[in-house]
mmCIF file of C-alpha atoms and ligand atoms in Angstrom:
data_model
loop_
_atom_site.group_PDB
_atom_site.id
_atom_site.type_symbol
_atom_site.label_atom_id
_atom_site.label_comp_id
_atom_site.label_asym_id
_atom_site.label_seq_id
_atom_site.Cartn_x
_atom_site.Cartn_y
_atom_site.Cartn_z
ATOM 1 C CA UNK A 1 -7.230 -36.086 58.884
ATOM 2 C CA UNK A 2 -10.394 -35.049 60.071
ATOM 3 C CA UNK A 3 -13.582 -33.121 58.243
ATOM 4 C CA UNK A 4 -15.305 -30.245 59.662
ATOM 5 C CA UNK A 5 -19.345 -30.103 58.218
ATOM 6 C CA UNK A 6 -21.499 -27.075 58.895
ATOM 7 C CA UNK A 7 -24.925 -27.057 56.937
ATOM 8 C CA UNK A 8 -28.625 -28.307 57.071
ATOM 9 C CA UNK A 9 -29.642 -31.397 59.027
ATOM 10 C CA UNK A 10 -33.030 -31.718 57.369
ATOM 11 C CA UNK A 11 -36.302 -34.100 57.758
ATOM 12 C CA UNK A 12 -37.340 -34.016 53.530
ATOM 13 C CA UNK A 13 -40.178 -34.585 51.560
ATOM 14 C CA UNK A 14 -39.595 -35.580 48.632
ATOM 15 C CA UNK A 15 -41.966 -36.525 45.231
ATOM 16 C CA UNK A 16 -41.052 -37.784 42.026
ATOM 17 C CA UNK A 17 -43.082 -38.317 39.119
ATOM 18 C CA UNK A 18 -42.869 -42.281 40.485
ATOM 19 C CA UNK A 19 -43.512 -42.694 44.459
ATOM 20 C CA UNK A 20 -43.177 -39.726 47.081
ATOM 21 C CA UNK A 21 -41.513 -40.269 50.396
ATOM 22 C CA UNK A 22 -42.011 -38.060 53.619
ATOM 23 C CA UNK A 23 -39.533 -37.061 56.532
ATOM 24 C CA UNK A 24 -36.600 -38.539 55.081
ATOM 25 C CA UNK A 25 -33.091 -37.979 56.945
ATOM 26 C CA UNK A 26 -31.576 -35.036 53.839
ATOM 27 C CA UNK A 27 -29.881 -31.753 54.712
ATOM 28 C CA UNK A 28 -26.610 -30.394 52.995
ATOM 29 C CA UNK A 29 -24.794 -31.143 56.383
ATOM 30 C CA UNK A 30 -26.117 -34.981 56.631
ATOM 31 C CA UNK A 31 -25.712 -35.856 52.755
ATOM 32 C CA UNK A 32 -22.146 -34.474 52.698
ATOM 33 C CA UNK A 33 -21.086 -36.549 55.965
ATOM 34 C CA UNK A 34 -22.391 -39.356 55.155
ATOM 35 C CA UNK A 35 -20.707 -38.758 51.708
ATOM 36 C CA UNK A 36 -17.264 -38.136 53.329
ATOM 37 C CA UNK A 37 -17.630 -40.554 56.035
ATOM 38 C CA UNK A 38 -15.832 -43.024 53.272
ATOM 39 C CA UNK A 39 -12.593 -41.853 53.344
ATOM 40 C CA UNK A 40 -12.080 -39.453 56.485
ATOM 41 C CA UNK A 41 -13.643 -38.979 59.885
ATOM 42 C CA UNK A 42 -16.181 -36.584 59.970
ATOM 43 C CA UNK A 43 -17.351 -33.710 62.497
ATOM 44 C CA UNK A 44 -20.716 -32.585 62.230
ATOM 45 C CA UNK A 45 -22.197 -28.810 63.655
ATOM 46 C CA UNK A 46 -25.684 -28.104 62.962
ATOM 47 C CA UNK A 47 -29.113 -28.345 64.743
ATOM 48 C CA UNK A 48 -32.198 -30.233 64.568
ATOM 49 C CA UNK A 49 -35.326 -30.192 66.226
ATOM 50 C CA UNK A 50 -37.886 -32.178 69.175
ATOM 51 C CA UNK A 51 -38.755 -33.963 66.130
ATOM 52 C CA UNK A 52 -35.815 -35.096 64.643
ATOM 53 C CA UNK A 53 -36.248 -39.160 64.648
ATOM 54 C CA UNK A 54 -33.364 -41.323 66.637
ATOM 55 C CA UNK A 55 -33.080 -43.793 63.943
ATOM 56 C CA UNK A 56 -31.644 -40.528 61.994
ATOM 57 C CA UNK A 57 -28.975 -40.275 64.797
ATOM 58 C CA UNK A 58 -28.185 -43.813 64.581
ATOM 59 C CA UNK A 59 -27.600 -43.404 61.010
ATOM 60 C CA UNK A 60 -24.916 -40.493 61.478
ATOM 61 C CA UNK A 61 -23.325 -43.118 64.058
ATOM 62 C CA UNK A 62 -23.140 -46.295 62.096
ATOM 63 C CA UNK A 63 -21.040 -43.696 59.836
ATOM 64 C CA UNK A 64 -18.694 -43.006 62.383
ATOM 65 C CA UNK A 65 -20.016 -39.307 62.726
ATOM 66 C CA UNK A 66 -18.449 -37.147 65.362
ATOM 67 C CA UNK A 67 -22.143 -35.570 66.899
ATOM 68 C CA UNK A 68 -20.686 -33.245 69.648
ATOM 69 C CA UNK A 69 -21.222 -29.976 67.664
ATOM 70 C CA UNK A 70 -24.868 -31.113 66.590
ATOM 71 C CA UNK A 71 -26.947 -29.346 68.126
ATOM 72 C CA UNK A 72 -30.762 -30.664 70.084
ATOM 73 C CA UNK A 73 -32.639 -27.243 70.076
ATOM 74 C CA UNK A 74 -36.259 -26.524 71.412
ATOM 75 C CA UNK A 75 -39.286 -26.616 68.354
ATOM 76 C CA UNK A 76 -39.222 -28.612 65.128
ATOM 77 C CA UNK A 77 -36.363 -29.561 62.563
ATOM 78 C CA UNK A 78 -35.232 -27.657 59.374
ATOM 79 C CA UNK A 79 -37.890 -29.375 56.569
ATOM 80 C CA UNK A 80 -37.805 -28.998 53.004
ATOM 81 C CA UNK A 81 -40.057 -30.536 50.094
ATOM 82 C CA UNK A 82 -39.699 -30.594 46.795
ATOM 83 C CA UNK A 83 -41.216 -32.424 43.811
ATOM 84 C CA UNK A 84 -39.271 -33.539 40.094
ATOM 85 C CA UNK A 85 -40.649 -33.275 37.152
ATOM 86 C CA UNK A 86 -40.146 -36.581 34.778
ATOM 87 C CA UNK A 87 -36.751 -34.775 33.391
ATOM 88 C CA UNK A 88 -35.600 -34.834 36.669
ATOM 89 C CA UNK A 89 -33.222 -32.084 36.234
ATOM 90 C CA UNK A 90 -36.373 -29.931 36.849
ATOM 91 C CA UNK A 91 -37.212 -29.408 40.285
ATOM 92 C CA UNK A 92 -39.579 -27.146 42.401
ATOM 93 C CA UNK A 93 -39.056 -26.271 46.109
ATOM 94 C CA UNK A 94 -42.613 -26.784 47.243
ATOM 95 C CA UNK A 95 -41.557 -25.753 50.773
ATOM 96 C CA UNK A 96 -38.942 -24.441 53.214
ATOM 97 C CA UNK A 97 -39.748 -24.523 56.957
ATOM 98 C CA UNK A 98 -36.778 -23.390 58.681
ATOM 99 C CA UNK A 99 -37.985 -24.655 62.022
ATOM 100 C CA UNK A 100 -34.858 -24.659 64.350
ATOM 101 C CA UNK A 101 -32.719 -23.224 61.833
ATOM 102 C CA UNK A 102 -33.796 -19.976 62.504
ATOM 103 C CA UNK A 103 -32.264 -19.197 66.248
ATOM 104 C CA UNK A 104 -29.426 -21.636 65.211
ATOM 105 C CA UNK A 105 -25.748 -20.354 66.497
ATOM 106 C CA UNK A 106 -23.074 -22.826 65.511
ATOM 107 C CA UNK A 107 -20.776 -23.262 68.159
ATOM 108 C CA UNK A 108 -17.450 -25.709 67.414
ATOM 109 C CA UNK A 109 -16.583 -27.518 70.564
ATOM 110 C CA UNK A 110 -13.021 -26.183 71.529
ATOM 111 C CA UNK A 111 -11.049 -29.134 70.683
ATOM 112 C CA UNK A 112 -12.635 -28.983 66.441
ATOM 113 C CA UNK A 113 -11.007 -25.316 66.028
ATOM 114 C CA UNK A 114 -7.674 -26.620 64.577
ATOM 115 C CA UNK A 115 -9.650 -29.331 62.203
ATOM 116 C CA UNK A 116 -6.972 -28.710 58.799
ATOM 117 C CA UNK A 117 -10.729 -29.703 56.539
ATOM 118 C CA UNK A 118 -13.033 -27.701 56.667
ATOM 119 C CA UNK A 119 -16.898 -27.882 54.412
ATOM 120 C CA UNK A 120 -19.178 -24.772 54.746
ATOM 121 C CA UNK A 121 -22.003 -27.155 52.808
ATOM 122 C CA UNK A 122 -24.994 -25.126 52.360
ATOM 123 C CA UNK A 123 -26.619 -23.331 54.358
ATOM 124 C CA UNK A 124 -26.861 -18.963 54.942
ATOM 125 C CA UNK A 125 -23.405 -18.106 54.168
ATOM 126 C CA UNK A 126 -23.525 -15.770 57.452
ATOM 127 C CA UNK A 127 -23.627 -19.096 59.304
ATOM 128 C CA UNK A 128 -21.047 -20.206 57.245
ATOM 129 C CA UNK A 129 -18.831 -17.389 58.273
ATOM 130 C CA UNK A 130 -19.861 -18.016 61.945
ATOM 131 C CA UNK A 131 -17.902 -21.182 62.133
ATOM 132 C CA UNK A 132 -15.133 -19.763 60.110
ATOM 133 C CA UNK A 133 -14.508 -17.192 62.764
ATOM 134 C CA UNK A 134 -14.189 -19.930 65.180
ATOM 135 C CA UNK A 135 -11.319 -21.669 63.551
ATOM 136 C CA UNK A 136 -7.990 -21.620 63.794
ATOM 137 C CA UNK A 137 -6.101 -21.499 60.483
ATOM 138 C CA UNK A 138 -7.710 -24.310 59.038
ATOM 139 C CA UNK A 139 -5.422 -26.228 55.719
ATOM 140 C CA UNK A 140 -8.398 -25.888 53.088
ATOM 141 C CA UNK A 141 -11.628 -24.433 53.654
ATOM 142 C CA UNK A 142 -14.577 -25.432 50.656
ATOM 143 C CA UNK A 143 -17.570 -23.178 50.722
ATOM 144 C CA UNK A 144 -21.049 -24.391 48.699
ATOM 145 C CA UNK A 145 -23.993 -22.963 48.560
ATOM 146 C CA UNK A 146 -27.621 -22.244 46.518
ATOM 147 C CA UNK A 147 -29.058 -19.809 44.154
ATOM 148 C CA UNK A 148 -31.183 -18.546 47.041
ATOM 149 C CA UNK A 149 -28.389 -16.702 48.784
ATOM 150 C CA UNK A 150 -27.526 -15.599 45.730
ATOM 151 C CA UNK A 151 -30.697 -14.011 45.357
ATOM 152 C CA UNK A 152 -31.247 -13.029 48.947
ATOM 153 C CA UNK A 153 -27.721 -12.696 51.185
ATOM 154 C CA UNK A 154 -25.407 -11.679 47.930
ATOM 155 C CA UNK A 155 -23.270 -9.321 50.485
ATOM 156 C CA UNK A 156 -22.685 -11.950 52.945
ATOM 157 C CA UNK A 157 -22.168 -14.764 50.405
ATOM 158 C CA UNK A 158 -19.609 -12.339 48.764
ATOM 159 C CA UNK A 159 -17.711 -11.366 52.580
ATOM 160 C CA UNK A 160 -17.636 -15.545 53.073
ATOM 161 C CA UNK A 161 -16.074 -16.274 49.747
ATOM 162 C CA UNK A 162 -13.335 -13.886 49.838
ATOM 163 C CA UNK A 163 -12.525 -16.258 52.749
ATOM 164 C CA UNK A 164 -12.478 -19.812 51.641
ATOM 165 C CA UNK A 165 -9.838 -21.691 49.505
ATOM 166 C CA UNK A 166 -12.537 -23.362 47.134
ATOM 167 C CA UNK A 167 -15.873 -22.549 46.198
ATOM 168 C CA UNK A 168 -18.472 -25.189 44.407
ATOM 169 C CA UNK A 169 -21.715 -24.033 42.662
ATOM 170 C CA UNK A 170 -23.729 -24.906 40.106
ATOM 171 C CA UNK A 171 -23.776 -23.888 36.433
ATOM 172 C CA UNK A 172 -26.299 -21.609 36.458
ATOM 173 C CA UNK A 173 -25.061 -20.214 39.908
ATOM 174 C CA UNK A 174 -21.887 -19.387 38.396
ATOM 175 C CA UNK A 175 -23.400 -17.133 35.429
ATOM 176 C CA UNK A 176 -25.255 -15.424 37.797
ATOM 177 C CA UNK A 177 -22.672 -15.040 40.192
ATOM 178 C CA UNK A 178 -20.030 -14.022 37.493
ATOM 179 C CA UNK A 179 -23.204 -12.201 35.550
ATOM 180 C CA UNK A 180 -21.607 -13.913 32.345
ATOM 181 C CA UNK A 181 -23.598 -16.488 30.515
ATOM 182 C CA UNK A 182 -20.153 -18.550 29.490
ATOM 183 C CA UNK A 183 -19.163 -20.873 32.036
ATOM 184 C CA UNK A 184 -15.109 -20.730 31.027
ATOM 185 C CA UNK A 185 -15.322 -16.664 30.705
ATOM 186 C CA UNK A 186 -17.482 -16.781 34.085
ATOM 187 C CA UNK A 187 -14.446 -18.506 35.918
ATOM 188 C CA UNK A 188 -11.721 -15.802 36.117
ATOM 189 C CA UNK A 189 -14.298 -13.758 36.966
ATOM 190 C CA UNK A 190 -14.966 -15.960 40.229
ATOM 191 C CA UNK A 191 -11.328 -16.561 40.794
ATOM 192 C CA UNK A 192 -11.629 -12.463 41.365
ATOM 193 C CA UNK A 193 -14.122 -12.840 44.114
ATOM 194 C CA UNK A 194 -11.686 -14.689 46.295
ATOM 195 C CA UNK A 195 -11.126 -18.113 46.059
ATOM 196 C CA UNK A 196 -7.841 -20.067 44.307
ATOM 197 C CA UNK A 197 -10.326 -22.706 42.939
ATOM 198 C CA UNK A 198 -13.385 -22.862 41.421
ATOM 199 C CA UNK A 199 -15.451 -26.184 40.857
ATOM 200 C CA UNK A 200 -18.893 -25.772 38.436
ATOM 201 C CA UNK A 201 -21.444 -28.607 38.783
ATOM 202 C CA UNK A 202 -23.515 -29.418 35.980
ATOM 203 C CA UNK A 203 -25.144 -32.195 36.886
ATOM 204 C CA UNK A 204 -25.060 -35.436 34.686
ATOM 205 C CA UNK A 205 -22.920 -33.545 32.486
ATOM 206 C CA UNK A 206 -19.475 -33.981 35.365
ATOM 207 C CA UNK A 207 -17.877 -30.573 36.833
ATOM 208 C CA UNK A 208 -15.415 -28.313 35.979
ATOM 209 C CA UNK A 209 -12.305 -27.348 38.305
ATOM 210 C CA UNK A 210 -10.618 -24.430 38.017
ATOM 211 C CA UNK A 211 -7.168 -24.238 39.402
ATOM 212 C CA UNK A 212 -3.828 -22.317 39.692
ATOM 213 C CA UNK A 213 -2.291 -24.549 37.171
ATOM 214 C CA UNK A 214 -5.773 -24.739 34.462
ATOM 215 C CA UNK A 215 -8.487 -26.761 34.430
ATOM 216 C CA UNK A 216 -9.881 -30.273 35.007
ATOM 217 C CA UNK A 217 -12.881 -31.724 33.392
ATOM 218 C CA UNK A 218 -14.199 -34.357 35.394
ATOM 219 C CA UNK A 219 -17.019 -36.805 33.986
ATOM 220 C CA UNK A 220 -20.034 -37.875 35.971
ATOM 221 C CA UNK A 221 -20.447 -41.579 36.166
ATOM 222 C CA UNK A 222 -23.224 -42.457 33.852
ATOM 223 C CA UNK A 223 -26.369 -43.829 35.523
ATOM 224 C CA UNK A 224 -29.490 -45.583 33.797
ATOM 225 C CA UNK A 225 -31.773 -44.162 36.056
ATOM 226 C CA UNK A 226 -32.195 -42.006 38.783
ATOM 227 C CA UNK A 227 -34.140 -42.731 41.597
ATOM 228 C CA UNK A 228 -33.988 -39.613 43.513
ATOM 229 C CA UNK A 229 -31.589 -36.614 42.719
ATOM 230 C CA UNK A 230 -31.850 -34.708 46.206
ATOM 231 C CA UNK A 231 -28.793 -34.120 48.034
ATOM 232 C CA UNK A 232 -26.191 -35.347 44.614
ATOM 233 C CA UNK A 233 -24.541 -31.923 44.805
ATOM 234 C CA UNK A 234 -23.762 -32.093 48.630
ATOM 235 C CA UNK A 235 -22.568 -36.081 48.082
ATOM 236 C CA UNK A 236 -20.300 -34.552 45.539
ATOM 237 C CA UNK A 237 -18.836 -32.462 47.986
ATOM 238 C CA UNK A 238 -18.557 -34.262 50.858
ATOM 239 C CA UNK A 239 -17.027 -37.395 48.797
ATOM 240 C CA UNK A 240 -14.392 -34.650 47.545
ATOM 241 C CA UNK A 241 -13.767 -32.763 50.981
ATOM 242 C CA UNK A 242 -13.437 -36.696 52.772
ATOM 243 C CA UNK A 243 -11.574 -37.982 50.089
ATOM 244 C CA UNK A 244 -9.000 -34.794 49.967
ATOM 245 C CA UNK A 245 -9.019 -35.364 53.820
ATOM 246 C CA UNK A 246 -7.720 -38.737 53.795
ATOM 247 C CA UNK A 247 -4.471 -37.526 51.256
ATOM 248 C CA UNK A 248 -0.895 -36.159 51.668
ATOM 249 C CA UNK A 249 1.016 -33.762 49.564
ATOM 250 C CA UNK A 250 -0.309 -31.272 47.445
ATOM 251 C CA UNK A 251 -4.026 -30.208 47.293
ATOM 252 C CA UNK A 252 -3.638 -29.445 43.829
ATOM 253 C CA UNK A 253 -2.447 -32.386 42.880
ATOM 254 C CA UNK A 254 -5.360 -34.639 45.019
ATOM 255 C CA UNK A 255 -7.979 -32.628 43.899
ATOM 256 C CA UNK A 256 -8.640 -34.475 40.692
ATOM 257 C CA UNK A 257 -8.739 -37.796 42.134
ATOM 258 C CA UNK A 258 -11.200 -36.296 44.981
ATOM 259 C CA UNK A 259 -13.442 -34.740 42.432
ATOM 260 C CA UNK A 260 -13.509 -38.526 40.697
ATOM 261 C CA UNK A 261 -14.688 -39.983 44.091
ATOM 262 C CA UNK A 262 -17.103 -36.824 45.013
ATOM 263 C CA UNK A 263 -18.896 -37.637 41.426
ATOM 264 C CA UNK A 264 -19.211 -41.223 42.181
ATOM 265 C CA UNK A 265 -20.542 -40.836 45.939
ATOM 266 C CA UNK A 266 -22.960 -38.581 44.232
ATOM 267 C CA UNK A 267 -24.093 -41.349 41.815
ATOM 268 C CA UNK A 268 -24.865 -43.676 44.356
ATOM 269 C CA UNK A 269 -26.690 -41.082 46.140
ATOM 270 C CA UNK A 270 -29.339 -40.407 42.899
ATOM 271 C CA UNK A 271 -30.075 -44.113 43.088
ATOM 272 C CA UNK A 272 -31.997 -44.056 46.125
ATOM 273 C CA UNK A 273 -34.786 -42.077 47.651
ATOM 274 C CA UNK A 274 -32.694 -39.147 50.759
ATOM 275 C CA UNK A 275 -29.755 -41.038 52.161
ATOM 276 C CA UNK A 276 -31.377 -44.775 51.175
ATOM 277 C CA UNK A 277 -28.985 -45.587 49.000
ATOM 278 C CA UNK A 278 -26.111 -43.873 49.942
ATOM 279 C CA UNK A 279 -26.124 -45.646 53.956
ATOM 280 C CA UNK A 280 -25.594 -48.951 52.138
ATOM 281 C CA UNK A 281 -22.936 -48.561 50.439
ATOM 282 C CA UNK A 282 -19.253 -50.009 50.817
ATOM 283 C CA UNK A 283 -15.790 -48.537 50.186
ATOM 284 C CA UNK A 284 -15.034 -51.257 47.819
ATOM 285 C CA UNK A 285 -18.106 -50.181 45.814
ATOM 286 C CA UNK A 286 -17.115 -46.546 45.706
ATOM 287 C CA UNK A 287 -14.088 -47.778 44.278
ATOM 288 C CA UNK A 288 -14.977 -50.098 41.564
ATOM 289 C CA UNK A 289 -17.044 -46.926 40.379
ATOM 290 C CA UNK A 290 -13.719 -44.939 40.388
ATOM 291 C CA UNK A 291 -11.858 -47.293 38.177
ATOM 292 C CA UNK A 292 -14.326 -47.802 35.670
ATOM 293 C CA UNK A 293 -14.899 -43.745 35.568
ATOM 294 C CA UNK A 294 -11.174 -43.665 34.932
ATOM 295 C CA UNK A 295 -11.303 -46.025 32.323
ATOM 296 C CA UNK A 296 -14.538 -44.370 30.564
ATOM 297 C CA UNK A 297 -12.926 -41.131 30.313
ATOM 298 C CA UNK A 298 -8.742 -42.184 29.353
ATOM 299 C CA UNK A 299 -7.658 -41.425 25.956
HETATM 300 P P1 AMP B 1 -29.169 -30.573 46.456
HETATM 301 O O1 AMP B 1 -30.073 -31.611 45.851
HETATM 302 O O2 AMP B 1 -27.723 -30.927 46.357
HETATM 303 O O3 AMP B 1 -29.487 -29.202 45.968
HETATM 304 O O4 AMP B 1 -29.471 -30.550 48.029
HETATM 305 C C1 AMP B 1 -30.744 -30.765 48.556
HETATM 306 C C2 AMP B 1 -30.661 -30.719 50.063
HETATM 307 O O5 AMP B 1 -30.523 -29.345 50.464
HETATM 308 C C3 AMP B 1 -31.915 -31.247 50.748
HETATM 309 O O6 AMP B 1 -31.558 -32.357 51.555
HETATM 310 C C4 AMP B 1 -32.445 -30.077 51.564
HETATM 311 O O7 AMP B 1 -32.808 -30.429 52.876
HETATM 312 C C5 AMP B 1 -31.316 -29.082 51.581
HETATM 313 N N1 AMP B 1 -31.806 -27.708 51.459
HETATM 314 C C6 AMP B 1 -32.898 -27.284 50.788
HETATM 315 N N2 AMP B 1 -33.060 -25.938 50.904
HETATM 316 C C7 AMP B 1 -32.031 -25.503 51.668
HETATM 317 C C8 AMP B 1 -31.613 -24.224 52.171
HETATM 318 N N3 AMP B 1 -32.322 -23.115 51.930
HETATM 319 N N4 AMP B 1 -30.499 -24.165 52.903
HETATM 320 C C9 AMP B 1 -29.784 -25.276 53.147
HETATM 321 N N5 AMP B 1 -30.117 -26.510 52.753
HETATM 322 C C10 AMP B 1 -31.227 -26.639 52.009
#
C-alpha cells in the first residue's frame, strides 16, 4: 500500500571532524522516502526552491518517488548545516535557512487523501497537522519530530499528537516531553498525550516501542564506523513506515519486524555522507542486515 511523506526537502551542509560536504540532497521528507522507497511506494509533499539541483529530482525518481505533491516554489531551498564533533553523537546546528519553507502550504493532490500510510517526518508540527486535515481517515498515521518544536511550537506539537496513531522521538525528547528523566516512567506519560504507541530512539543504543500489549526492545545494527550520522533518525522511520506499508494483518503485530528494517535502513544511511550511501543500496542488502540483526539479538 502506498506511503504518504510530509517533511523537509533540504540542500545540507554537512562537516565532520574528517571531510565536509556542501549542498547535499538531506531533509526529513527526502531521507525517509528514500528510506521507505524499499518496501512500499512512496508519495512525497513538500517544497524546494529555484535552487534545488535536478540531479536531486532524479534521485527521488530512480526511487520510484511519487513527486506530484512536491512542490517548485519561487526563492531558495530549505538549507541546514551542521558540524560533528569526533563522538559523533555530538552535533551542532551551525545553521537553519528556511528559504522556501517559510510560505510553504502543503497541499495533497486529491487522489493521495485516502493514502491508509501516512509519515508526518519532521518538520513544524502545524504543517504536520495541515496535511492531516486533508486526509481522509487514513489506517496509521506516525508523527516525528525535533527538540526545537519542543522548545518553540509545544501547543501545536501537543494539538498534532493527540492526533496520530504513533509518535517517534528521541531519548532526550521524550524526558522533556514527559518532563521525567526515566525513559520507561516517561512512556505512560506520552501514551497520555495521545498516541497508542510510542517509539524512543537512542541512537546506537536501538529504540524502544511502546505498545498496547508492552514493549519491544529493538537493537541497532552495530556499525564500525560512521561516516555521516545526518538523516539516521528519519531512515529509521521511513524504513519502518515503508516496511509496515508493504504488510497485512495486524499493525501490532508488524511493527517489530518494521522497527528491525527502519534500524537497518538507518545503518546504511550513517555510512555515507546525506543520501550517498543510502541511493546505492539493494533490497537484498537491507535484508541480509535483517537476518543477521535477528540472529545478534535471539536468545
Ligand atoms: P536527523 O539527523 O535524523 O536529526 O535529521 C537531519 C535532517 O533534518 C537533515 O537532513 C536536515 O535537513 C533536517 N532538518 C534540520 N533541521 C530541521 C528542521 N528545523 N525542520 C525539519 N527538518 C530539519
Amino acid at each position: 500500500m502506498s506511503l504518504l511523506i510530509v517533511g523537509t526537502t533540504a540542500l545540507d551542509s554537512i562537516k565532520t571532524p574528517y571531510a565536509e560536504n556542501p549542498r547535499l540532497l538531506g531533509g526529513s521528507a527526502s531521507h525517509a522516502a528514500v528510506a521507505a522507497s524499499f518496501f512500499s511506494p512512496v508519495r512525497l509533499v513538500g517544497g524546494v526552491g529555484e535552487d534545488f539541483p535536478a540531479k536531486y529530482l532524479n534521485l527521488y525518481r530512480r526511487h520510484g518517488i511519487d513527486l506530484a505533491g512536491l512542490q517548485h516554489l519561487p526563492g531558495k531551498t530549505f538549507h541546514w548545516s551542521g558540524e560533528y564533533e569526533v563522538n559523533m553523537n555530538n552535533r551542532r546546528t551551525l545553521a537553519t535557512e528556511l528559504g522556501v519553507i517559510e510560505q510553504f502550504q502543503p497541499a495533497l493532490p486529491a487522489a493521495w487523501r485516502a493514502t491508509p500510510f501516512v509519515l508526518l517526518a519532521n518538520i513544524a508540527p502545524a504543517l504536520q497537522g495541515q496535511v492531516l486535515d486533508q486526509l481522509t481517515r487514513p489506517r496509521f498515521v506516525v508523527a516525528d519530530t525535533m527538540d526545537l518544536w519542543l522548545n518553540i511550537a509545544l501547543k501545536d506539537l501537543l494539538k498534532l499528537i493527540r492526533r496520530v496513531d504513533a509518535l517517534v522521538l528521541n531519548d532526550h525528547e521524550a524526558r522533556q516531553l514527559a518532563q521525567e528523566d526515566n525513559i520507561i516512567a516517561a512512556l505512560p506519560k506520552i501514551h497520555k498525550l495521545g498516541p497508542r504507541y510510542v517509539i524512543v530512539k537512542k541512537g546506537e543504543h536501538g529504540s524502544i516501542l511502546s505498545a498496547p500489549h508492552g514493549l519491544f526492545l529493538a537493537p541497532a545494527y552495530p556499525l564500525r564506523k560512521v561516516v555521516d550520522p545526518t538523516g539516521a533518525g528519519d531512515s529509521f522511520v521511513g524504513g519502518l513506515m515503508g516496511y509496515l506499508a508493504s504488510t497485512r494483518g495486524s499493525i501490532e503485530r508488524n511493527l517489530r519486524r518494521a522497527i528491525l528494517h527502519g534500524s537497518v535502513v538507518a545503518s546504511f544511511c550513517c555510512e555515507g555522507f546525506g543520501l550517498n550511501r543510502t541511493d546505492k543500496v539493494t533490497r537484498a542488502a537491507v535484508n541480509t542486515r535483517v537476518r543477521e540483526l535477528e540472529k545478534l539479538a535471539r536468545y
